Amino acid sequence: VDERAPAGVGTILVTGATGTTGRRVAARLRARGADVRVGGRHPERFDGEPGTAVRFDWHDPGTFAAAVAGVERLYLLRPSGSGADAVDRMHRFLVTARGEGVRRVVLLHSQVTGAAGTPEIPAAVRREMPEWAILCPSWFMQNFTGDHPTATALREHGEIATATGNGRVGFVDADDIAAVATETLLSAEPSNRHHVLTGPETLSYPRIADLVTDITGRRIRYVELTADELTARWVAAGLPEPLARVATELDLAVNRGEYDYTTTAVEDLTGHRPRSFAQFFRSHHRRD
Ligand SMILES: NC(=O)c1ccc[n+]([C@@H]2O[C@H](COP(=O)([O-])OP(=O)(O)OC[C@H]3O[C@@H](n4cnc5c(N)ncnc54)[C@H](OP(=O)(O)O)[C@@H]3O)[C@@H](O)[C@H]2O)c1
């Protein structure tokens, strides 16, 4: 793993730079001496160096060309939504980016397979860009902290409620995702591969409830929901119903054990072991 950005790497635009992974990617790239531009709907909110923030809004294609002008590499979040509209926006943006000289895209995708994962989005990146990496992370450990509905329920009601039963997933720390993104953005040779990113072990949600109970000393209950109950909760949390149904389907796939596996990708690409959930939550709890 290189200590510094290799000479000759051009400007890197980080999209979603106010978000969970983008914030960490931008910080890591800057620490490595890379020339970083950050993009978001409200560039005035960035407190980085002047001139490095640009307006980038998936719902305003007029922002696309200026955001990528002079950019060589991109950390890219996908547009929200799972339909044809998201695929069209992505395609349009990639064509603009390629026309402006972007060569490499590191896409934050997900571990989710099948139609729910919108495979057309990584396919567009592979088709339009000469250099790419598709990051396919498992569920984020950060879903249990911050603003995520799972975290809110944990804090406010002392409960974790899912339809996953004893199904397990390889929860991954967003900091490890950012470390992989940084390496794949800065590497001299492009990866041109999909990388499924997991933590070091798979855990069930009931097991997470026990771990959080041990770490915080507060009794956290695991509540098993039916599919309909879970969909209703997502809708109440503000998700449109079709997306709420997709989210519920994911829980059912977890319940069937479809995501019960880990990979060595984080260690292979960064040289360090991914953080375990207990390590992650302990350090989060100490900070609060
Ligand atoms: N949570 C999980 O367990 C999990 C697992 C696997 C994959 N993922 C994927 O991770 C992605 C989310 O990444 P994240 O957690 O790093 O981000 P996040 O914390 O959810 O933040 C979303 C970011 O997107 C930006 N954004 C929102 N609307 C936008 C728009 N219309 N145009 C341009 N930018 C917009 C926001 O920036 P501004 O507000 O500054 O515009 C913000 O920085 C999703 O695609 C999700 O599918 C999540």
PDB file of C-alpha atoms in Angstrom, residues 14-252:
ATOM      1  CA  VAL A  14     -15.662  12.900  -4.370  1.00  0.00           C
ATOM      2  CA  THR A  15     -19.464  12.821  -4.649  1.00  0.00           C
ATOM      3  CA  GLY A  16     -21.628  12.298  -1.562  1.00  0.00           C
ATOM      4  CA  ALA A  17     -18.836  14.102   0.260  1.00  0.00           C
ATOM      5  CA  THR A  18     -21.078  15.079   3.193  1.00  0.00           C
ATOM      6  CA  GLY A  19     -22.148  11.450   3.633  1.00  0.00           C
ATOM      7  CA  THR A  20     -20.953   8.443   5.612  1.00  0.00           C
ATOM      8  CA  THR A  21     -18.372   7.129   3.143  1.00  0.00           C
ATOM      9  CA  GLY A  22     -17.657  10.235   1.008  1.00  0.00           C
ATOM     10  CA  ARG A  23     -16.591  12.310   4.022  1.00  0.00           C
ATOM     11  CA  ARG A  24     -14.088   9.622   4.959  1.00  0.00           C
ATOM     12  CA  VAL A  25     -12.854   9.152   1.380  1.00  0.00           C
ATOM     13  CA  ALA A  26     -12.201  12.906   0.962  1.00  0.00           C
ATOM     14  CA  ALA A  27     -10.292  13.057   4.278  1.00  0.00           C
ATOM     15  CA  ARG A  28      -8.151  10.035   3.405  1.00  0.00           C
ATOM     16  CA  LEU A  29      -7.350  11.333  -0.087  1.00  0.00           C
ATOM     17  CA  ARG A  30      -6.357  14.736   1.310  1.00  0.00           C
ATOM     18  CA  ALA A  31      -4.125  13.061   3.906  1.00  0.00           C
ATOM     19  CA  ARG A  32      -2.379  11.284   1.023  1.00  0.00           C
ATOM     20  CA  GLY A  33      -1.726  14.602  -0.733  1.00  0.00           C
ATOM     21  CA  ALA A  34      -4.252  14.097  -3.557  1.00  0.00           C
ATOM     22  CA  ASP A  35      -5.901  17.032  -5.333  1.00  0.00           C
ATOM     23  CA  VAL A  36      -9.483  16.625  -4.064  1.00  0.00           C
ATOM     24  CA  ARG A  37     -12.676  18.319  -5.186  1.00  0.00           C
ATOM     25  CA  VAL A  38     -15.879  17.665  -3.223  1.00  0.00           C
ATOM     26  CA  GLY A  39     -19.370  17.678  -4.725  1.00  0.00           C
ATOM     27  CA  GLY A  40     -22.837  18.021  -3.239  1.00  0.00           C
ATOM     28  CA  ARG A  41     -26.095  19.900  -3.469  1.00  0.00           C
ATOM     29  CA  HIS A  42     -24.899  22.606  -1.061  1.00  0.00           C
ATOM     30  CA  PRO A  43     -21.222  23.363  -1.784  1.00  0.00           C
ATOM     31  CA  GLU A  44     -21.339  26.330   0.588  1.00  0.00           C
ATOM     32  CA  ARG A  45     -21.625  23.850   3.468  1.00  0.00           C
ATOM     33  CA  PHE A  46     -18.160  22.370   2.864  1.00  0.00           C
ATOM     34  CA  ASP A  47     -15.500  23.870   5.067  1.00  0.00           C
ATOM     35  CA  GLY A  48     -12.486  22.636   3.062  1.00  0.00           C
ATOM     36  CA  GLU A  49     -10.061  24.795   1.134  1.00  0.00           C
ATOM     37  CA  PRO A  50     -11.734  27.515  -0.939  1.00  0.00           C
ATOM     38  CA  GLY A  51     -12.502  26.603  -4.517  1.00  0.00           C
ATOM     39  CA  THR A  52     -12.512  22.839  -3.972  1.00  0.00           C
ATOM     40  CA  ALA A  53     -16.299  22.436  -3.552  1.00  0.00           C
ATOM     41  CA  VAL A  54     -18.673  22.223  -6.517  1.00  0.00           C
ATOM     42  CA  ARG A  55     -22.426  21.889  -6.847  1.00  0.00           C
ATOM     43  CA  PHE A  56     -23.423  18.434  -8.005  1.00  0.00           C
ATOM     44  CA  ASP A  57     -27.055  17.360  -8.003  1.00  0.00           C
ATOM     45  CA  TRP A  58     -28.369  14.180  -9.630  1.00  0.00           C
ATOM     46  CA  HIS A  59     -31.670  15.978 -10.176  1.00  0.00           C
ATOM     47  CA  ASP A  60     -30.045  18.902 -12.015  1.00  0.00           C
ATOM     48  CA  PRO A  61     -28.056  17.621 -15.033  1.00  0.00           C
ATOM     49  CA  GLY A  62     -26.988  21.223 -15.623  1.00  0.00           C
ATOM     50  CA  THR A  63     -24.527  20.721 -12.733  1.00  0.00           C
ATOM     51  CA  PHE A  64     -22.813  17.659 -14.277  1.00  0.00           C
ATOM     52  CA  ALA A  65     -20.274  19.164 -16.731  1.00  0.00           C
ATOM     53  CA  ALA A  66     -18.937  21.873 -14.392  1.00  0.00           C
ATOM     54  CA  ALA A  67     -18.597  19.375 -11.526  1.00  0.00           C
ATOM     55  CA  VAL A  68     -16.299  17.098 -13.559  1.00  0.00           C
ATOM     56  CA  ALA A  69     -14.444  19.699 -15.675  1.00  0.00           C
ATOM     57  CA  GLY A  70     -10.719  19.025 -15.217  1.00  0.00           C
ATOM     58  CA  VAL A  71     -11.367  15.886 -13.121  1.00  0.00           C
ATOM     59  CA  GLU A  72      -9.515  12.641 -13.850  1.00  0.00           C
ATOM     60  CA  ARG A  73     -10.942  10.252 -11.246  1.00  0.00           C
ATOM     61  CA  LEU A  74     -14.251  10.012  -9.417  1.00  0.00           C
ATOM     62  CA  TYR A  75     -15.598   8.520  -6.198  1.00  0.00           C
ATOM     63  CA  LEU A  76     -19.199   8.082  -7.221  1.00  0.00           C
ATOM     64  CA  LEU A  77     -22.360   7.363  -5.270  1.00  0.00           C
ATOM     65  CA  ARG A  78     -25.296   6.228  -7.355  1.00  0.00           C
ATOM     66  CA  PRO A  79     -28.486   8.278  -7.686  1.00  0.00           C
ATOM     67  CA  SER A  80     -31.146   7.203  -5.196  1.00  0.00           C
ATOM     68  CA  GLY A  81     -34.057   5.032  -6.345  1.00  0.00           C
ATOM     69  CA  SER A  82     -33.941   1.677  -8.041  1.00  0.00           C
ATOM     70  CA  GLY A  83     -35.801   2.292 -11.290  1.00  0.00           C
ATOM     71  CA  ALA A  84     -34.995   3.201 -14.894  1.00  0.00           C
ATOM     72  CA  ASP A  85     -34.811   6.850 -13.895  1.00  0.00           C
ATOM     73  CA  ALA A  86     -31.715   6.246 -11.741  1.00  0.00           C
ATOM     74  CA  VAL A  87     -30.085   4.239 -14.544  1.00  0.00           C
ATOM     75  CA  ASP A  88     -30.784   7.037 -17.085  1.00  0.00           C
ATOM     76  CA  ARG A  89     -29.297   9.695 -14.822  1.00  0.00           C
ATOM     77  CA  MET A  90     -26.232   7.576 -14.226  1.00  0.00           C
ATOM     78  CA  HIS A  91     -25.732   6.945 -17.936  1.00  0.00           C
ATOM     79  CA  ARG A  92     -26.140  10.616 -18.800  1.00  0.00           C
ATOM     80  CA  PHE A  93     -23.697  11.658 -16.093  1.00  0.00           C
ATOM     81  CA  LEU A  94     -21.059   9.090 -17.133  1.00  0.00           C
ATOM     82  CA  VAL A  95     -21.202  10.179 -20.774  1.00  0.00           C
ATOM     83  CA  THR A  96     -20.690  13.797 -19.684  1.00  0.00           C
ATOM     84  CA  ALA A  97     -17.848  12.811 -17.351  1.00  0.00           C
ATOM     85  CA  ARG A  98     -16.067  10.774 -20.025  1.00  0.00           C
ATOM     86  CA  GLY A  99     -16.460  13.703 -22.464  1.00  0.00           C
ATOM     87  CA  GLU A 100     -14.813  15.995 -19.887  1.00  0.00           C
ATOM     88  CA  GLY A 101     -11.833  13.646 -19.585  1.00  0.00           C
ATOM     89  CA  VAL A 102     -12.695  11.510 -16.536  1.00  0.00           C
ATOM     90  CA  ARG A 103     -10.852   8.161 -16.868  1.00  0.00           C
ATOM     91  CA  ARG A 104     -11.557   6.302 -13.648  1.00  0.00           C
ATOM     92  CA  VAL A 105     -14.714   5.773 -11.587  1.00  0.00           C
ATOM     93  CA  VAL A 106     -14.778   4.035  -8.218  1.00  0.00           C
ATOM     94  CA  LEU A 107     -18.480   3.320  -7.694  1.00  0.00           C
ATOM     95  CA  LEU A 108     -20.052   2.734  -4.290  1.00  0.00           C
ATOM     96  CA  HIS A 109     -22.502  -0.020  -5.122  1.00  0.00           C
ATOM     97  CA  SER A 110     -23.677  -2.735  -2.696  1.00  0.00           C
ATOM     98  CA  GLN A 111     -23.419  -6.444  -1.978  1.00  0.00           C
ATOM     99  CA  VAL A 112     -27.062  -6.861  -2.984  1.00  0.00           C
ATOM    100  CA  THR A 113     -27.480  -9.146  -5.978  1.00  0.00           C
ATOM    101  CA  GLY A 114     -30.389  -9.545  -8.379  1.00  0.00           C
ATOM    102  CA  ALA A 115     -32.749  -6.849  -9.627  1.00  0.00           C
ATOM    103  CA  ALA A 116     -32.864  -5.164  -6.178  1.00  0.00           C
ATOM    104  CA  GLY A 117     -29.198  -4.254  -6.635  1.00  0.00           C
ATOM    105  CA  THR A 118     -29.857  -2.438  -9.958  1.00  0.00           C
ATOM    106  CA  PRO A 119     -27.027  -4.189 -11.867  1.00  0.00           C
ATOM    107  CA  GLU A 120     -27.514  -1.735 -14.777  1.00  0.00           C
ATOM    108  CA  ILE A 121     -25.715   0.923 -12.733  1.00  0.00           C
ATOM    109  CA  PRO A 122     -22.331  -0.840 -12.378  1.00  0.00           C
ATOM    110  CA  ALA A 123     -22.791  -2.101 -15.962  1.00  0.00           C
ATOM    111  CA  ALA A 124     -22.940   1.518 -17.162  1.00  0.00           C
ATOM    112  CA  VAL A 125     -19.688   2.305 -15.310  1.00  0.00           C
ATOM    113  CA  ARG A 126     -17.943  -0.720 -16.854  1.00  0.00           C
ATOM    114  CA  ARG A 127     -19.193   0.246 -20.307  1.00  0.00           C
ATOM    115  CA  GLU A 128     -18.414   3.973 -20.244  1.00  0.00           C
ATOM    116  CA  MET A 129     -15.116   4.128 -18.342  1.00  0.00           C
ATOM    117  CA  PRO A 130     -11.717   2.721 -19.307  1.00  0.00           C
ATOM    118  CA  GLU A 131     -10.752   2.401 -15.625  1.00  0.00           C
ATOM    119  CA  TRP A 132     -13.124   1.404 -12.834  1.00  0.00           C
ATOM    120  CA  ALA A 133     -13.691  -0.387  -9.555  1.00  0.00           C
ATOM    121  CA  ILE A 134     -17.106  -1.415  -8.249  1.00  0.00           C
ATOM    122  CA  LEU A 135     -17.233  -1.523  -4.448  1.00  0.00           C
ATOM    123  CA  CYS A 136     -19.940  -3.875  -3.184  1.00  0.00           C
ATOM    124  CA  PRO A 137     -20.048  -3.387   0.587  1.00  0.00           C
ATOM    125  CA  SER A 138     -22.134  -5.425   2.969  1.00  0.00           C
ATOM    126  CA  TRP A 139     -24.406  -3.600   5.445  1.00  0.00           C
ATOM    127  CA  PHE A 140     -22.663  -0.654   7.148  1.00  0.00           C
ATOM    128  CA  MET A 141     -21.842  -0.818  10.875  1.00  0.00           C
ATOM    129  CA  GLN A 142     -22.753   2.896  10.841  1.00  0.00           C
ATOM    130  CA  ASN A 143     -26.443   1.916  10.418  1.00  0.00           C
ATOM    131  CA  PHE A 144     -26.359   1.444  14.222  1.00  0.00           C
ATOM    132  CA  THR A 145     -25.046   4.977  14.884  1.00  0.00           C
ATOM    133  CA  GLY A 146     -25.975   8.413  13.500  1.00  0.00           C
ATOM    134  CA  ASP A 147     -29.248   9.134  11.656  1.00  0.00           C
ATOM    135  CA  HIS A 148     -30.111   5.742  10.180  1.00  0.00           C
ATOM    136  CA  PRO A 149     -33.598   4.505  11.248  1.00  0.00           C
ATOM    137  CA  THR A 150     -31.974   1.412  12.822  1.00  0.00           C
ATOM    138  CA  ALA A 151     -29.817   3.697  14.978  1.00  0.00           C
ATOM    139  CA  THR A 152     -32.752   5.915  15.932  1.00  0.00           C
ATOM    140  CA  ALA A 153     -34.791   2.887  17.096  1.00  0.00           C
ATOM    141  CA  LEU A 154     -31.777   1.626  19.038  1.00  0.00           C
ATOM    142  CA  ARG A 155     -31.306   4.939  20.863  1.00  0.00           C
ATOM    143  CA  GLU A 156     -34.952   5.870  21.382  1.00  0.00           C
ATOM    144  CA  HIS A 157     -36.553   2.499  22.071  1.00  0.00           C
ATOM    145  CA  GLY A 158     -33.620   0.277  23.024  1.00  0.00           C
ATOM    146  CA  GLU A 159     -34.575  -2.156  20.280  1.00  0.00           C
ATOM    147  CA  ILE A 160     -33.367  -3.611  17.012  1.00  0.00           C
ATOM    148  CA  ALA A 161     -36.299  -4.709  14.872  1.00  0.00           C
ATOM    149  CA  THR A 162     -35.819  -6.617  11.608  1.00  0.00           C
ATOM    150  CA  ALA A 163     -37.302  -9.463   9.588  1.00  0.00           C
ATOM    151  CA  THR A 164     -33.906 -11.167   9.332  1.00  0.00           C
ATOM    152  CA  GLY A 165     -34.340 -13.811  12.058  1.00  0.00           C
ATOM    153  CA  ASN A 166     -31.037 -15.545  12.695  1.00  0.00           C
ATOM    154  CA  GLY A 167     -29.743 -14.732   9.195  1.00  0.00           C
ATOM    155  CA  ARG A 168     -26.266 -13.214   9.312  1.00  0.00           C
ATOM    156  CA  VAL A 169     -24.430 -10.530   7.305  1.00  0.00           C
ATOM    157  CA  GLY A 170     -20.820  -9.367   7.190  1.00  0.00           C
ATOM    158  CA  PHE A 171     -21.319  -5.838   8.586  1.00  0.00           C
ATOM    159  CA  VAL A 172     -18.498  -3.546   7.430  1.00  0.00           C
ATOM    160  CA  ASP A 173     -17.106  -0.300   8.868  1.00  0.00           C
ATOM    161  CA  ALA A 174     -17.506   2.701   6.492  1.00  0.00           C
ATOM    162  CA  ASP A 175     -13.933   3.592   7.389  1.00  0.00           C
ATOM    163  CA  ASP A 176     -12.749   0.314   5.850  1.00  0.00           C
ATOM    164  CA  ILE A 177     -14.857   1.028   2.747  1.00  0.00           C
ATOM    165  CA  ALA A 178     -13.203   4.465   2.513  1.00  0.00           C
ATOM    166  CA  ALA A 179      -9.767   2.883   2.858  1.00  0.00           C
ATOM    167  CA  VAL A 180     -10.508   0.566  -0.069  1.00  0.00           C
ATOM    168  CA  ALA A 181     -11.936   3.457  -2.117  1.00  0.00           C
ATOM    169  CA  THR A 182      -8.770   5.472  -1.475  1.00  0.00           C
ATOM    170  CA  GLU A 183      -6.502   2.650  -2.658  1.00  0.00           C
ATOM    171  CA  THR A 184      -8.550   1.946  -5.780  1.00  0.00           C
ATOM    172  CA  LEU A 185      -8.673   5.668  -6.629  1.00  0.00           C
ATOM    173  CA  LEU A 186      -4.933   6.243  -6.199  1.00  0.00           C
ATOM    174  CA  SER A 187      -3.489   2.985  -7.553  1.00  0.00           C
ATOM    175  CA  ALA A 188      -1.327   3.339 -10.642  1.00  0.00           C
ATOM    176  CA  GLU A 189      -3.108   0.425 -12.312  1.00  0.00           C
ATOM    177  CA  PRO A 190      -6.912   0.355 -12.342  1.00  0.00           C
ATOM    178  CA  SER A 191      -8.553  -2.578 -10.563  1.00  0.00           C
ATOM    179  CA  ASN A 192     -11.329  -3.096 -13.172  1.00  0.00           C
ATOM    180  CA  ARG A 193     -13.037  -5.526 -10.793  1.00  0.00           C
ATOM    181  CA  HIS A 194     -15.984  -5.846  -8.434  1.00  0.00           C
ATOM    182  CA  HIS A 195     -14.935  -6.042  -4.777  1.00  0.00           C
ATOM    183  CA  VAL A 196     -17.381  -7.427  -2.184  1.00  0.00           C
ATOM    184  CA  LEU A 197     -16.404  -5.718   1.081  1.00  0.00           C
ATOM    185  CA  THR A 198     -17.291  -7.274   4.435  1.00  0.00           C
ATOM    186  CA  GLY A 199     -16.114  -7.094   7.997  1.00  0.00           C
ATOM    187  CA  PRO A 200     -14.152  -9.977   9.522  1.00  0.00           C
ATOM    188  CA  GLU A 201     -17.214 -12.034  10.564  1.00  0.00           C
ATOM    189  CA  THR A 202     -20.919 -12.433   9.900  1.00  0.00           C
ATOM    190  CA  LEU A 203     -23.385 -11.595  12.669  1.00  0.00           C
ATOM    191  CA  SER A 204     -27.145 -11.842  13.134  1.00  0.00           C
ATOM    192  CA  TYR A 205     -29.196  -8.890  14.380  1.00  0.00           C
ATOM    193  CA  PRO A 206     -30.070 -10.709  17.637  1.00  0.00           C
ATOM    194  CA  ARG A 207     -26.316 -11.172  18.188  1.00  0.00           C
ATOM    195  CA  ILE A 208     -25.755  -7.436  17.509  1.00  0.00           C
ATOM    196  CA  ALA A 209     -28.406  -6.651  20.170  1.00  0.00           C
ATOM    197  CA  ASP A 210     -26.418  -8.789  22.651  1.00  0.00           C
ATOM    198  CA  LEU A 211     -23.097  -7.138  21.734  1.00  0.00           C
ATOM    199  CA  VAL A 212     -24.560  -3.623  22.098  1.00  0.00           C
ATOM    200  CA  THR A 213     -26.068  -4.661  25.458  1.00  0.00           C
ATOM    201  CA  ASP A 214     -22.641  -5.866  26.660  1.00  0.00           C
ATOM    202  CA  ILE A 215     -20.832  -2.740  25.447  1.00  0.00           C
ATOM    203  CA  THR A 216     -23.307  -0.099  26.662  1.00  0.00           C
ATOM    204  CA  GLY A 217     -24.705  -1.847  29.744  1.00  0.00           C
ATOM    205  CA  ARG A 218     -28.193  -0.966  28.471  1.00  0.00           C
ATOM    206  CA  ARG A 219     -30.520  -3.869  27.696  1.00  0.00           C
ATOM    207  CA  ILE A 220     -31.213  -3.867  23.927  1.00  0.00           C
ATOM    208  CA  ARG A 221     -34.085  -6.070  22.756  1.00  0.00           C
ATOM    209  CA  TYR A 222     -34.215  -7.834  19.424  1.00  0.00           C
ATOM    210  CA  VAL A 223     -37.724  -7.710  17.915  1.00  0.00           C
ATOM    211  CA  GLU A 224     -38.617 -10.027  15.024  1.00  0.00           C
ATOM    212  CA  LEU A 225     -41.000  -8.324  12.580  1.00  0.00           C
ATOM    213  CA  THR A 226     -43.188  -9.815   9.867  1.00  0.00           C
ATOM    214  CA  ALA A 227     -42.551  -8.582   6.325  1.00  0.00           C
ATOM    215  CA  ASP A 228     -45.684  -6.375   6.433  1.00  0.00           C
ATOM    216  CA  GLU A 229     -44.720  -4.862   9.777  1.00  0.00           C
ATOM    217  CA  LEU A 230     -41.261  -4.031   8.484  1.00  0.00           C
ATOM    218  CA  THR A 231     -42.592  -2.429   5.282  1.00  0.00           C
ATOM    219  CA  ALA A 232     -44.960  -0.281   7.363  1.00  0.00           C
ATOM    220  CA  ARG A 233     -42.031   0.869   9.514  1.00  0.00           C
ATOM    221  CA  TRP A 234     -39.949   1.881   6.475  1.00  0.00           C
ATOM    222  CA  VAL A 235     -42.896   3.856   5.081  1.00  0.00           C
ATOM    223  CA  ALA A 236     -43.332   5.572   8.455  1.00  0.00           C
ATOM    224  CA  ALA A 237     -39.617   6.441   8.334  1.00  0.00           C
ATOM    225  CA  GLY A 238     -40.234   8.272   5.040  1.00  0.00           C
ATOM    226  CA  LEU A 239     -39.353   5.674   2.387  1.00  0.00           C
ATOM    227  CA  PRO A 240     -41.710   5.537  -0.643  1.00  0.00           C
ATOM    228  CA  GLU A 241     -43.674   2.261  -0.580  1.00  0.00           C
ATOM    229  CA  PRO A 242     -41.933   0.557  -3.581  1.00  0.00           C
ATOM    230  CA  LEU A 243     -38.533   1.184  -1.999  1.00  0.00           C
ATOM    231  CA  ALA A 244     -39.873   0.051   1.399  1.00  0.00           C
ATOM    232  CA  ARG A 245     -40.854  -3.264  -0.220  1.00  0.00           C
ATOM    233  CA  VAL A 246     -37.387  -3.653  -1.748  1.00  0.00           C
ATOM    234  CA  ALA A 247     -35.846  -2.987   1.683  1.00  0.00           C
ATOM    235  CA  THR A 248     -38.101  -5.653   3.238  1.00  0.00           C
ATOM    236  CA  GLU A 249     -37.147  -8.153   0.520  1.00  0.00           C
ATOM    237  CA  LEU A 250     -33.524  -7.616   1.530  1.00  0.00           C
ATOM    238  CA  ASP A 251     -34.281  -8.588   5.125  1.00  0.00           C
ATOM    239  CA  LEU A 252     -35.981 -11.752   3.852  1.00  0.00           C
TER     240      LEU A 252
END
